[in-house]
PDB file of C-alpha atoms in Angstrom:
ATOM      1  CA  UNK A  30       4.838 126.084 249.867  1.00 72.00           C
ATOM      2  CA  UNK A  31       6.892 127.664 246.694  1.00 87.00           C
ATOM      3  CA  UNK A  32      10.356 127.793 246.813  1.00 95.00           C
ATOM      4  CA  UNK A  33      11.498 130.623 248.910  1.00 98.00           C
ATOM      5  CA  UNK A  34      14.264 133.756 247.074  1.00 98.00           C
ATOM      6  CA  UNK A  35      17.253 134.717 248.774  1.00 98.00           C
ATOM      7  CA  UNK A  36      19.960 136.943 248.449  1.00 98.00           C
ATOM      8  CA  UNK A  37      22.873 136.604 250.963  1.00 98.00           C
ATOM      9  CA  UNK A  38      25.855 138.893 251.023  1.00 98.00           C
ATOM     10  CA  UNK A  39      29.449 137.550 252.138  1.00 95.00           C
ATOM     11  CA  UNK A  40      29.102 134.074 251.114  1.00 96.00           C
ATOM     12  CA  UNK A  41      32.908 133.079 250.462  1.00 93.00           C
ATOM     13  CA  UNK A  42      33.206 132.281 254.090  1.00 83.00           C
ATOM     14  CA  UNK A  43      32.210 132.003 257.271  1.00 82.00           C
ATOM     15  CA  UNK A  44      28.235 131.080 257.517  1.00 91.00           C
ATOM     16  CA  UNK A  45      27.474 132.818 254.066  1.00 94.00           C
ATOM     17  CA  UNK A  46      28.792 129.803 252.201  1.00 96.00           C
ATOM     18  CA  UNK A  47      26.638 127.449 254.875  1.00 96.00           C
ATOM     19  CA  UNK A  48      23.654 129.339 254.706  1.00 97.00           C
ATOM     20  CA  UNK A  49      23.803 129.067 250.943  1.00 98.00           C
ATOM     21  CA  UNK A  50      24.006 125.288 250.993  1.00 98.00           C
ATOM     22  CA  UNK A  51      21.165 124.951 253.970  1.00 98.00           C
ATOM     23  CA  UNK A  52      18.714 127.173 252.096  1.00 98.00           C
ATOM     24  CA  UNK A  53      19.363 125.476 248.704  1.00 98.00           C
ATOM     25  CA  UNK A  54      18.823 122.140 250.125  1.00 98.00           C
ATOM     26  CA  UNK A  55      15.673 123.119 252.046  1.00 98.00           C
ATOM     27  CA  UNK A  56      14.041 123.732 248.202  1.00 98.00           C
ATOM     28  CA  UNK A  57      14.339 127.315 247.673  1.00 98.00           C
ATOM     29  CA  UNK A  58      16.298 129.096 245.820  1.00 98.00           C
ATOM     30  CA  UNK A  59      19.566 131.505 246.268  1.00 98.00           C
ATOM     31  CA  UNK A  60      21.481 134.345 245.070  1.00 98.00           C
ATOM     32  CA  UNK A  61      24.926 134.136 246.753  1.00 98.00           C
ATOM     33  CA  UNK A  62      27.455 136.943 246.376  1.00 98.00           C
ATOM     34  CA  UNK A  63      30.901 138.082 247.196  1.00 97.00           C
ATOM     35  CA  UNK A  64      33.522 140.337 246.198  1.00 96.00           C
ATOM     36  CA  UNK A  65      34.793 137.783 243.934  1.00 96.00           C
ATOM     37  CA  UNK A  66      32.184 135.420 242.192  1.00 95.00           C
ATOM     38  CA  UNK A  67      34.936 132.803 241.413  1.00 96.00           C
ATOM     39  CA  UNK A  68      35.691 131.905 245.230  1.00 96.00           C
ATOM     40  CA  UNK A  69      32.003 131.008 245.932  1.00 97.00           C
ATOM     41  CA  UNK A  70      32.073 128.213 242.104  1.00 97.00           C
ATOM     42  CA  UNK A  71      30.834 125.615 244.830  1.00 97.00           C
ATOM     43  CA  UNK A  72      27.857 127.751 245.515  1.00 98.00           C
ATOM     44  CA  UNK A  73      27.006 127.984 241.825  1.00 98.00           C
ATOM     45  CA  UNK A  74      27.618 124.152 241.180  1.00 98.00           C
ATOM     46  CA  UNK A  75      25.168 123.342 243.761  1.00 98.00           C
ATOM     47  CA  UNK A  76      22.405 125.880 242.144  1.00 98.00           C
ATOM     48  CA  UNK A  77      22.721 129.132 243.573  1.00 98.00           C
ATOM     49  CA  UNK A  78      22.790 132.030 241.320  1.00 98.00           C
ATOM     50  CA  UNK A  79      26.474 133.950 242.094  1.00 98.00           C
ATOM     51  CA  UNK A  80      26.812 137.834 241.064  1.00 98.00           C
ATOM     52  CA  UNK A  81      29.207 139.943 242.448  1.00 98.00           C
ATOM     53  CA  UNK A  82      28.834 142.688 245.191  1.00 98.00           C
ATOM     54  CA  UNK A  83      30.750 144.667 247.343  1.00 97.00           C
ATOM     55  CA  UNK A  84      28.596 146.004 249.637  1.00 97.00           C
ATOM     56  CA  UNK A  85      31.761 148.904 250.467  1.00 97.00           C
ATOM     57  CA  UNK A  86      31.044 149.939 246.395  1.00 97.00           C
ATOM     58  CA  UNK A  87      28.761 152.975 245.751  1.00 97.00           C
ATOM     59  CA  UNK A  88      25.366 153.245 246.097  1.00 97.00           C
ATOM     60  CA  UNK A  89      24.842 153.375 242.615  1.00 98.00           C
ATOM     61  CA  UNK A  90      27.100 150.117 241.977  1.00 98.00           C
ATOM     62  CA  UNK A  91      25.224 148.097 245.005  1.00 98.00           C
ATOM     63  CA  UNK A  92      21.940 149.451 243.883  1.00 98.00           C
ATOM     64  CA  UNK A  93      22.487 147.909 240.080  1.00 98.00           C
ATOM     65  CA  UNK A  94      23.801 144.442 241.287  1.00 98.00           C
ATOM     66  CA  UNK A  95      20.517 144.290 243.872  1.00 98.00           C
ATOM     67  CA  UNK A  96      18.519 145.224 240.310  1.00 98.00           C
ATOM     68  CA  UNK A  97      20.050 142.071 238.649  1.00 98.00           C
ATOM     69  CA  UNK A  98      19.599 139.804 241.242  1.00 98.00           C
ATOM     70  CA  UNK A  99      16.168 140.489 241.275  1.00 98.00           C
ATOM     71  CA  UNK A 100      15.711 140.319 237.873  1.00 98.00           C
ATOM     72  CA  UNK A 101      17.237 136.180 238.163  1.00 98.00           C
ATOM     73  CA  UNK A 102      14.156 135.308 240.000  1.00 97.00           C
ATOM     74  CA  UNK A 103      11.504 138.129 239.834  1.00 97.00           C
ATOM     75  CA  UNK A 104      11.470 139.168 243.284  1.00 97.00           C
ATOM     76  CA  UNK A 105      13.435 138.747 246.887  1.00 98.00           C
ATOM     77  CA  UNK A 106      11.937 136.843 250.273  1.00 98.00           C
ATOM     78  CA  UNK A 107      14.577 136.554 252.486  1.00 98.00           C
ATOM     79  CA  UNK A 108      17.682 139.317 252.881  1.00 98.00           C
ATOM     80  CA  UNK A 109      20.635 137.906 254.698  1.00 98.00           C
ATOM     81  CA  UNK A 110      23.190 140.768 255.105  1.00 98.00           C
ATOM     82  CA  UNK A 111      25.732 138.570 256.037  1.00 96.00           C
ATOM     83  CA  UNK A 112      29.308 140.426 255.022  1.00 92.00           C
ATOM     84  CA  UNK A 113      31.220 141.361 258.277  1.00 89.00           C
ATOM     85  CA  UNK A 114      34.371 142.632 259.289  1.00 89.00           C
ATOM     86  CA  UNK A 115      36.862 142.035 261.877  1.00 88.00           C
ATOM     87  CA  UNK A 116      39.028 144.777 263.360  1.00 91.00           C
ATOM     88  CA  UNK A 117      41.433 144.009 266.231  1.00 92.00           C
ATOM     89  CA  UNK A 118      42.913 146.457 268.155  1.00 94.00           C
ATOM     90  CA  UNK A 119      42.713 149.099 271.062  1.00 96.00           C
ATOM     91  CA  UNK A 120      40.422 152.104 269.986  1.00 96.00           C
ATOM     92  CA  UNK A 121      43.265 154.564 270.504  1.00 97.00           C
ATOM     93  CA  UNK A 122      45.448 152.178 268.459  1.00 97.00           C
ATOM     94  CA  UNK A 123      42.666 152.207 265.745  1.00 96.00           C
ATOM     95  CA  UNK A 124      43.279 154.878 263.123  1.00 97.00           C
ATOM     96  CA  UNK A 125      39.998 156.627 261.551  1.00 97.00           C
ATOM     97  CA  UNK A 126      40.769 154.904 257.832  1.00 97.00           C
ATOM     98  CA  UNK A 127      40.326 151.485 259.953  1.00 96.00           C
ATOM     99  CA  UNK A 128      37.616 152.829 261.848  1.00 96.00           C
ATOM    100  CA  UNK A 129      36.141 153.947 258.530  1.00 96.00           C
ATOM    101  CA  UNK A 130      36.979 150.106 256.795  1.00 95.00           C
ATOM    102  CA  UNK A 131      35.135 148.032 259.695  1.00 95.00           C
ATOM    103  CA  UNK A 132      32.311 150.601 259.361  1.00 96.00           C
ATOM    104  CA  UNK A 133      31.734 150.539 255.899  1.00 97.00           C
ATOM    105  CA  UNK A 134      31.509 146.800 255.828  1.00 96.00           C
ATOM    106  CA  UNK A 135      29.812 146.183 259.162  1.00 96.00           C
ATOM    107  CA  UNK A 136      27.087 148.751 259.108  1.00 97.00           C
ATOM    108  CA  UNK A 137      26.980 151.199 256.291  1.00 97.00           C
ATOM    109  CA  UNK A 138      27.416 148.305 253.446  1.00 97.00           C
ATOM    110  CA  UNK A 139      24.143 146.851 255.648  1.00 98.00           C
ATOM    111  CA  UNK A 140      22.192 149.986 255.132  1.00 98.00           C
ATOM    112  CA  UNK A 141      23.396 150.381 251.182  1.00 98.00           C
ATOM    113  CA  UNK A 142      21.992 146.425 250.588  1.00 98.00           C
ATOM    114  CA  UNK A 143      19.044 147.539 253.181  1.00 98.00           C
ATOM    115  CA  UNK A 144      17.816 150.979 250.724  1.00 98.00           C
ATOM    116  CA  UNK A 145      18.291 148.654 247.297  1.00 98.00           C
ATOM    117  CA  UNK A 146      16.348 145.597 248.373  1.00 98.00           C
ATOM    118  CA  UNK A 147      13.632 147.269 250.428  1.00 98.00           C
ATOM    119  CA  UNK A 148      12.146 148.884 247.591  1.00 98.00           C
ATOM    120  CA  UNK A 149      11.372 145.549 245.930  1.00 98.00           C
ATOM    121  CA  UNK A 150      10.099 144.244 249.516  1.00 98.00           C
ATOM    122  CA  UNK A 151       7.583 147.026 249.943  1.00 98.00           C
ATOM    123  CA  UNK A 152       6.355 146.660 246.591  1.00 98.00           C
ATOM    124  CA  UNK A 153       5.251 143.002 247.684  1.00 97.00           C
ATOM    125  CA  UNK A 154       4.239 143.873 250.904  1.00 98.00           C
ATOM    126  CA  UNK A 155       6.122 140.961 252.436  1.00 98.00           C
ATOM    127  CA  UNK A 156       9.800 139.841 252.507  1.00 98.00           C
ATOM    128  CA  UNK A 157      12.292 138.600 255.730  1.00 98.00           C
ATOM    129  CA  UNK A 158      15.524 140.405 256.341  1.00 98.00           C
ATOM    130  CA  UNK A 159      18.109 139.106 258.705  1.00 98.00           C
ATOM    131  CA  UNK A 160      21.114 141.827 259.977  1.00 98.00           C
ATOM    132  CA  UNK A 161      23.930 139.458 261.337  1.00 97.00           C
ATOM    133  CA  UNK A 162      24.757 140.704 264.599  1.00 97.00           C
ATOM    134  CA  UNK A 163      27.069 138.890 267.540  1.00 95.00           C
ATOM    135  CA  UNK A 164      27.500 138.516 270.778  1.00 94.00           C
ATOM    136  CA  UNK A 165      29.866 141.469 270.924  1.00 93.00           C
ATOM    137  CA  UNK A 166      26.639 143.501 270.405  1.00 95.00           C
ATOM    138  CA  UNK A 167      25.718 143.162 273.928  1.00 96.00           C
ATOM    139  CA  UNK A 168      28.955 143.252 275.502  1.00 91.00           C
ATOM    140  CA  UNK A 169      32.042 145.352 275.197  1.00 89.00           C
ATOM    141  CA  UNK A 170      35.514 143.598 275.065  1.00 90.00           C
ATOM    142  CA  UNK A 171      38.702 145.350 275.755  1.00 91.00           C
ATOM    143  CA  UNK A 172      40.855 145.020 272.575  1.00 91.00           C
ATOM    144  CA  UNK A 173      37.413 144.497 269.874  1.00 91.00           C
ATOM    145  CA  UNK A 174      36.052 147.555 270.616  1.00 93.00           C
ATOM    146  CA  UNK A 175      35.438 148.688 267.145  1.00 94.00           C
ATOM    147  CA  UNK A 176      33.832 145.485 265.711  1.00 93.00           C
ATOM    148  CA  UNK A 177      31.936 145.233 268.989  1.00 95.00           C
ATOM    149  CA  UNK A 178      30.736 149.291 268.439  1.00 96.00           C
ATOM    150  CA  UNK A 179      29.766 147.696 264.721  1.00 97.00           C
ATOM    151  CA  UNK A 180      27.443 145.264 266.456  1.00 97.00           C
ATOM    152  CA  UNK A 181      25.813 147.267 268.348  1.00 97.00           C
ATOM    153  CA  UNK A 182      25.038 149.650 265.965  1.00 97.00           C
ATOM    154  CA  UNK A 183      23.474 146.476 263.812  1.00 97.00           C
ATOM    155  CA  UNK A 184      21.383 145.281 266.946  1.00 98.00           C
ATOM    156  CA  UNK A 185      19.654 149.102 267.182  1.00 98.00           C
ATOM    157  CA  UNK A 186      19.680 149.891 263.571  1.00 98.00           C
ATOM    158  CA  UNK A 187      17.236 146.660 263.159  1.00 98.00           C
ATOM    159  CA  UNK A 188      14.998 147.155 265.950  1.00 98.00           C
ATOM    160  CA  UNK A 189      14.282 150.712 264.203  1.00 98.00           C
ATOM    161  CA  UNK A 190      13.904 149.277 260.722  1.00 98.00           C
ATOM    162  CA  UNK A 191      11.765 146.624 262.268  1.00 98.00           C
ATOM    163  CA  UNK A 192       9.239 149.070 263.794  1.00 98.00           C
ATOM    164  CA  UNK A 193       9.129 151.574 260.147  1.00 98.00           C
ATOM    165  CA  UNK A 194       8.585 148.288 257.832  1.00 98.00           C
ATOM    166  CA  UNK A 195       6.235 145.673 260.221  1.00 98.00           C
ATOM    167  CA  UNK A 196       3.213 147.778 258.715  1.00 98.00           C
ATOM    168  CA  UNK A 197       4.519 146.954 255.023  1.00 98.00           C
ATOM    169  CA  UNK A 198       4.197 142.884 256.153  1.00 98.00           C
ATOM    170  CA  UNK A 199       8.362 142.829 255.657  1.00 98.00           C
ATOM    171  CA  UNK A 200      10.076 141.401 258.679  1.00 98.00           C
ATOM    172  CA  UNK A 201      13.225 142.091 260.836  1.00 98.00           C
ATOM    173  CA  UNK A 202      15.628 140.483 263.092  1.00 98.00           C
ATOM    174  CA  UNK A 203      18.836 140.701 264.634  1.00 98.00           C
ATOM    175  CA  UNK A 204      20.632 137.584 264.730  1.00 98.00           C
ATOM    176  CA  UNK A 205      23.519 136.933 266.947  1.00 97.00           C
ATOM    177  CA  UNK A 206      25.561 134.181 267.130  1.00 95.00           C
ATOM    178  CA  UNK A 207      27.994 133.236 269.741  1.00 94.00           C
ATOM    179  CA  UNK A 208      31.249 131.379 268.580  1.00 89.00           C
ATOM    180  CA  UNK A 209      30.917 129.151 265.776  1.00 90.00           C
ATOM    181  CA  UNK A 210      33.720 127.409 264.587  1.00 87.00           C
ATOM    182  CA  UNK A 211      34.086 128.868 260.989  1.00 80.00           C
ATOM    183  CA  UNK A 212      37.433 130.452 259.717  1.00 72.00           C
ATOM    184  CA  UNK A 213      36.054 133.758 261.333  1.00 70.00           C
ATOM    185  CA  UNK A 214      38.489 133.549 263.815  1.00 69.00           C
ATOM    186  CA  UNK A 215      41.576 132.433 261.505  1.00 68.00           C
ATOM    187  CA  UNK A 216      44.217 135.300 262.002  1.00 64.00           C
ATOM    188  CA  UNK A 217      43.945 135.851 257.581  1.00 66.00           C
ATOM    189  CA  UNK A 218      40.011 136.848 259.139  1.00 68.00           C
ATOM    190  CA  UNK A 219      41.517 139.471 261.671  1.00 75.00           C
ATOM    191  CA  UNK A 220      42.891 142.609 260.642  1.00 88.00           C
ATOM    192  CA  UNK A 221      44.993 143.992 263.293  1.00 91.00           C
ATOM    193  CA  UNK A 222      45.602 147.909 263.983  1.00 94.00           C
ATOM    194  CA  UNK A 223      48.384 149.148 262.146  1.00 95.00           C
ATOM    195  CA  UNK A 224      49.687 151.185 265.196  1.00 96.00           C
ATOM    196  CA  UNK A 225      50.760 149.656 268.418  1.00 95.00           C
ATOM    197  CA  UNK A 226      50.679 151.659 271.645  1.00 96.00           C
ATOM    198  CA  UNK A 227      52.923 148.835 274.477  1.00 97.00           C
ATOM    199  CA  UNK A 228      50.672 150.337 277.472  1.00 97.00           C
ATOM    200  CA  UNK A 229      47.658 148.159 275.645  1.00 95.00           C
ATOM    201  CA  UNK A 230      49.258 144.891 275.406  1.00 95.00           C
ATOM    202  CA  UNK A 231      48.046 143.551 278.960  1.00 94.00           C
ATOM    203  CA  UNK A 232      44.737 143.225 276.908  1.00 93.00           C
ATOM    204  CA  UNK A 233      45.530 143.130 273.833  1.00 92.00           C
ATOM    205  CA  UNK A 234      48.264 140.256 274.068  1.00 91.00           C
ATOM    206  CA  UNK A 235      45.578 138.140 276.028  1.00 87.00           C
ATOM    207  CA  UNK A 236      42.745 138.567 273.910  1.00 84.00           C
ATOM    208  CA  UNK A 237      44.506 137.672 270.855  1.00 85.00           C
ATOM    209  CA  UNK A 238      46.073 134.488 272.290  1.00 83.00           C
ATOM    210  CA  UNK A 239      42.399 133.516 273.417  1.00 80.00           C
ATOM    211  CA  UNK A 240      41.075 134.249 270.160  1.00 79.00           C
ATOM    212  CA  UNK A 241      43.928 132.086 268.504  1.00 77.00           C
ATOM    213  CA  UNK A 242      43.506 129.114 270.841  1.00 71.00           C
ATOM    214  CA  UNK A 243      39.930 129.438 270.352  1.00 77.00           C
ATOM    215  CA  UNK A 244      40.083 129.329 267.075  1.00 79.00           C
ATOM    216  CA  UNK A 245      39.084 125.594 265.941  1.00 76.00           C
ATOM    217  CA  UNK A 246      37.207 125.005 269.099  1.00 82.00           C
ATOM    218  CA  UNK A 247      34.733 127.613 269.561  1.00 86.00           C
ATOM    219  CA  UNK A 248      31.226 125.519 271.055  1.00 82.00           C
ATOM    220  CA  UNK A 249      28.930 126.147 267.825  1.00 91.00           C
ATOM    221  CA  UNK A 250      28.738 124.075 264.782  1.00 93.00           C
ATOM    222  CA  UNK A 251      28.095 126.398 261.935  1.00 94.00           C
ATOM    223  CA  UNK A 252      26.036 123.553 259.845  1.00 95.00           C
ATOM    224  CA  UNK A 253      23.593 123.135 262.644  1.00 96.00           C
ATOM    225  CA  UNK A 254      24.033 126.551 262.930  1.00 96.00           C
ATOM    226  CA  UNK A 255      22.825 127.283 259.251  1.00 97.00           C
ATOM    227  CA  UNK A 256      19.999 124.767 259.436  1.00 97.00           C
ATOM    228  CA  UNK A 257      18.605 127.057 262.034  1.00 98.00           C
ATOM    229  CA  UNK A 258      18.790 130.214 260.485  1.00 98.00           C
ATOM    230  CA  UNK A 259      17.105 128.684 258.073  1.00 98.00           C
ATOM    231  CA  UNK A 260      14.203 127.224 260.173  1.00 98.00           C
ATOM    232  CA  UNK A 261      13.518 130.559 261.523  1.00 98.00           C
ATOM    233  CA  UNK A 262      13.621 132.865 258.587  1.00 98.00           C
ATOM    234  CA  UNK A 263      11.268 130.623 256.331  1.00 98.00           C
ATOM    235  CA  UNK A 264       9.437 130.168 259.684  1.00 97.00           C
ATOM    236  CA  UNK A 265       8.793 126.561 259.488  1.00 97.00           C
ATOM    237  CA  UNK A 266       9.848 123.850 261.749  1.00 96.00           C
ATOM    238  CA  UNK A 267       9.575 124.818 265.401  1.00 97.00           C
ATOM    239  CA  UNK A 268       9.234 128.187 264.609  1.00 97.00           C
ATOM    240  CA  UNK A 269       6.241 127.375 262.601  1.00 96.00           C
ATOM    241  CA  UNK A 270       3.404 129.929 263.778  1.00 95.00           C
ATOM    242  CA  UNK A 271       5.986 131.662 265.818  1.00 96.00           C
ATOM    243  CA  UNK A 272       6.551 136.074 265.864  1.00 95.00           C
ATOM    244  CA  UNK A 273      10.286 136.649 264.789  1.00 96.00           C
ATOM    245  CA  UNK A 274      11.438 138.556 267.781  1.00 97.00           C
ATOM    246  CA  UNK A 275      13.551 141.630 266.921  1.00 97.00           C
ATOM    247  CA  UNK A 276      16.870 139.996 268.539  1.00 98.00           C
ATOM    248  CA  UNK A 277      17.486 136.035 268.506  1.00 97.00           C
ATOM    249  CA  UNK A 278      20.623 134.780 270.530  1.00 97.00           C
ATOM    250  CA  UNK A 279      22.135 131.402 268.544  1.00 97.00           C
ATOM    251  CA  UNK A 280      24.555 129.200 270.631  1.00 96.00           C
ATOM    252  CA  UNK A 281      24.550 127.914 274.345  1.00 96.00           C
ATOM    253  CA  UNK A 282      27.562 130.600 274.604  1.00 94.00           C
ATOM    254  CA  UNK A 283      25.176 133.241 273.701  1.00 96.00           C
ATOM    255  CA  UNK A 284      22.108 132.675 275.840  1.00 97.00           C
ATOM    256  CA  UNK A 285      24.783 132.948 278.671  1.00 96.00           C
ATOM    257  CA  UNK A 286      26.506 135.851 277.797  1.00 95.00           C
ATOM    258  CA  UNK A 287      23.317 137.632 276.577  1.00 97.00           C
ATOM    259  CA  UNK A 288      21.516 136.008 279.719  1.00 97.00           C
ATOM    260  CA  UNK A 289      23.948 137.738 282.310  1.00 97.00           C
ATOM    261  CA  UNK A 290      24.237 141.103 280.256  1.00 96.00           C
ATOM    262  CA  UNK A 291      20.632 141.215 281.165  1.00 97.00           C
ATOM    263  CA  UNK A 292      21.206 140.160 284.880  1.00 98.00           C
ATOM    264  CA  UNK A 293      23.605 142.455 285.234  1.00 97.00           C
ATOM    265  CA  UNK A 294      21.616 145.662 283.736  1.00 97.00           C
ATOM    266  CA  UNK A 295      18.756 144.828 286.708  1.00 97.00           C
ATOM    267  CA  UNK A 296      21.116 144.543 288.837  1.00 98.00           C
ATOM    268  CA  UNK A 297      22.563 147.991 287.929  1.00 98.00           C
ATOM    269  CA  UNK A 298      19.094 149.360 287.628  1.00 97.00           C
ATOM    270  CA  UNK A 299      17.508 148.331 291.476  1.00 97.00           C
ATOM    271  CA  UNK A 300      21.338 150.037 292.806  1.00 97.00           C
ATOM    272  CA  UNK A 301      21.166 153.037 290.646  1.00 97.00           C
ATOM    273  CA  UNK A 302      17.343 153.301 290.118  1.00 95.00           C
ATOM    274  CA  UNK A 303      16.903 156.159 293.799  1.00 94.00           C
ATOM    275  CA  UNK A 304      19.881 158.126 291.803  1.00 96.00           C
ATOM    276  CA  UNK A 305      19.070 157.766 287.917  1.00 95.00           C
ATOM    277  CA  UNK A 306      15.489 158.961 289.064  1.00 93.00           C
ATOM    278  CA  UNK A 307      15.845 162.066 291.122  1.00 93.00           C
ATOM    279  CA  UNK A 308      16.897 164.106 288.483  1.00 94.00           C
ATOM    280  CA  UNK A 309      12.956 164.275 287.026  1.00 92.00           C
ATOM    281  CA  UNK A 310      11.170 167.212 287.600  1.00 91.00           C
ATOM    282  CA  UNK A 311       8.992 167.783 291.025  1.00 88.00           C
ATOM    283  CA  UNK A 312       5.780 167.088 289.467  1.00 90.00           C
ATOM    284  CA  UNK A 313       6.359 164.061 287.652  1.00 86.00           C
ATOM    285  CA  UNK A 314       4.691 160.923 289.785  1.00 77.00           C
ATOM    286  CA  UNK A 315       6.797 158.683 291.341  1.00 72.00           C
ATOM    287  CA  UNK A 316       5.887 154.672 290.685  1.00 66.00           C
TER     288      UNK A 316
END
């Protein structure tokens, strides 16, 4: 099998820089980027090609930087849009220009990478693209609202762009990791709310201690982690023959959270299912 061609946003931390190394030394070949190509040096020394992107630039600007990384290696297999962003904070203590920041990273930088790439994909009828997702995409949390609302938004704009592209041969999925122990977590990784409202801090105050004594000791090892990702986007391995679902949890943590989300919702559904149903119209049969 030839080398596969990837471009990976985000790669100066967190599991961009891992993914990098795992898909390098499973033979093919990558084009890493971040905001600044001299923090990812380690990337290029091990053979990835390095160009900067910002995928909070314009259109135009993220459209001519996809353009050049093509041009490296002729075309693009596998799409990692990797770049996330972390906003802490109660939504009423979130202001719109930090609403607007953890946006443009989280979800509209995803769709800018998404419109310059796909082009090339659909001209080869084939290609893989991975949306990083999370946990926080299936549940809520007091305090995380925002970057939770981000995740979400990731987990439903994939399952759309996976339905418009399967006929092109060009796959999607949603990954979503539980806790890994990266630096994601590291408070110089968190940006907290500017504005502080003292009738949040019964959840805020908790959630941020958690998240700092977490921090180091979350259950997931990001290598193994990476080695995965890795298995199931050049589908080989144990996924070897397998259909890329839409959504694919990664971590014990996250087959139980995702695991009792979905309890949960059928348990809400038999309670409220008499209710939620009697407001169709009289001639509409009743299973």
């Amino acid at each position: 099998m030839s080398p596969q061609i990837w471009l990976i946003t985000g790669t100066s931390s967190g599991f961009g820089g891992l993914l990098t190394k795992a898909a390098l030394a499973h033979g093919d070949k990558v084009i890493a980027t971040a905001r600044d190509p001299a923090k990812i040096a380690d990337l290029k020394a091990l053979g990835a090609a390095t160009l900067a992107l910002d995928v909070t630039d314009t259109e135009e600007n993220v459209n001519k930087t996809i353009t050049a990384a093509v041009e490296i290696y002729g075309h693009i297999d596998i799409l990692v849009n990797n770049a996330a962003y972390i906003l802490e904070g109660a939504i009423e203590e979130c202001s719109p220009e930090e609403e607007f920041k953890s946006w443009n990273t989280n979800v509209f930088g995803v769709t800018k990478v998404l419109r310059a790439v796909l082009p090339y994909m659909r001209l080869c009828r084939s290609g893989v693209i991975a949306n990083m997702g999370s946990i926080g995409g299936w549940r809520g949390y007091g305090g995380a609202g925002m970057y939770g609302a981000s995740k979400y938004a990731i987990a439903g704009l994939s399952e759309g762009l996976r339905q418009e592209v399967a006929p092109l041969g060009i796959d999607v999925v949603c990954i979503e990791p539980g806790y890994f122990r990266t630096n994601f977590l590291a408070p110089g990784h968190r940006t907290s709310s500017a504005k502080h409202i003292a009738d949040y801090d019964p959840v805020m105050e908790p959630l941020r201690n958690m998240l700092s004594a977490y921090n180091g000791k979350q259950p997931g090892d990001p290598e193994k982690g990476a080695r995965v990702i890795v298995e199931i986007l050049t589908k080989t391995g144990r996924v070897q023959g397998k259909v890329l679902p839409g959504r694919i949890p990664l971590g014990s943590d996250a087959l139980k959270v995702i695991g009792g989300f979905c309890a949960d919702t059928g348990k809400t559904l038999e309670e409220w299912k008499d209710i939620a149903s009697s407001t169709d119209h009289d001639d509409v049969a009743k299973n």
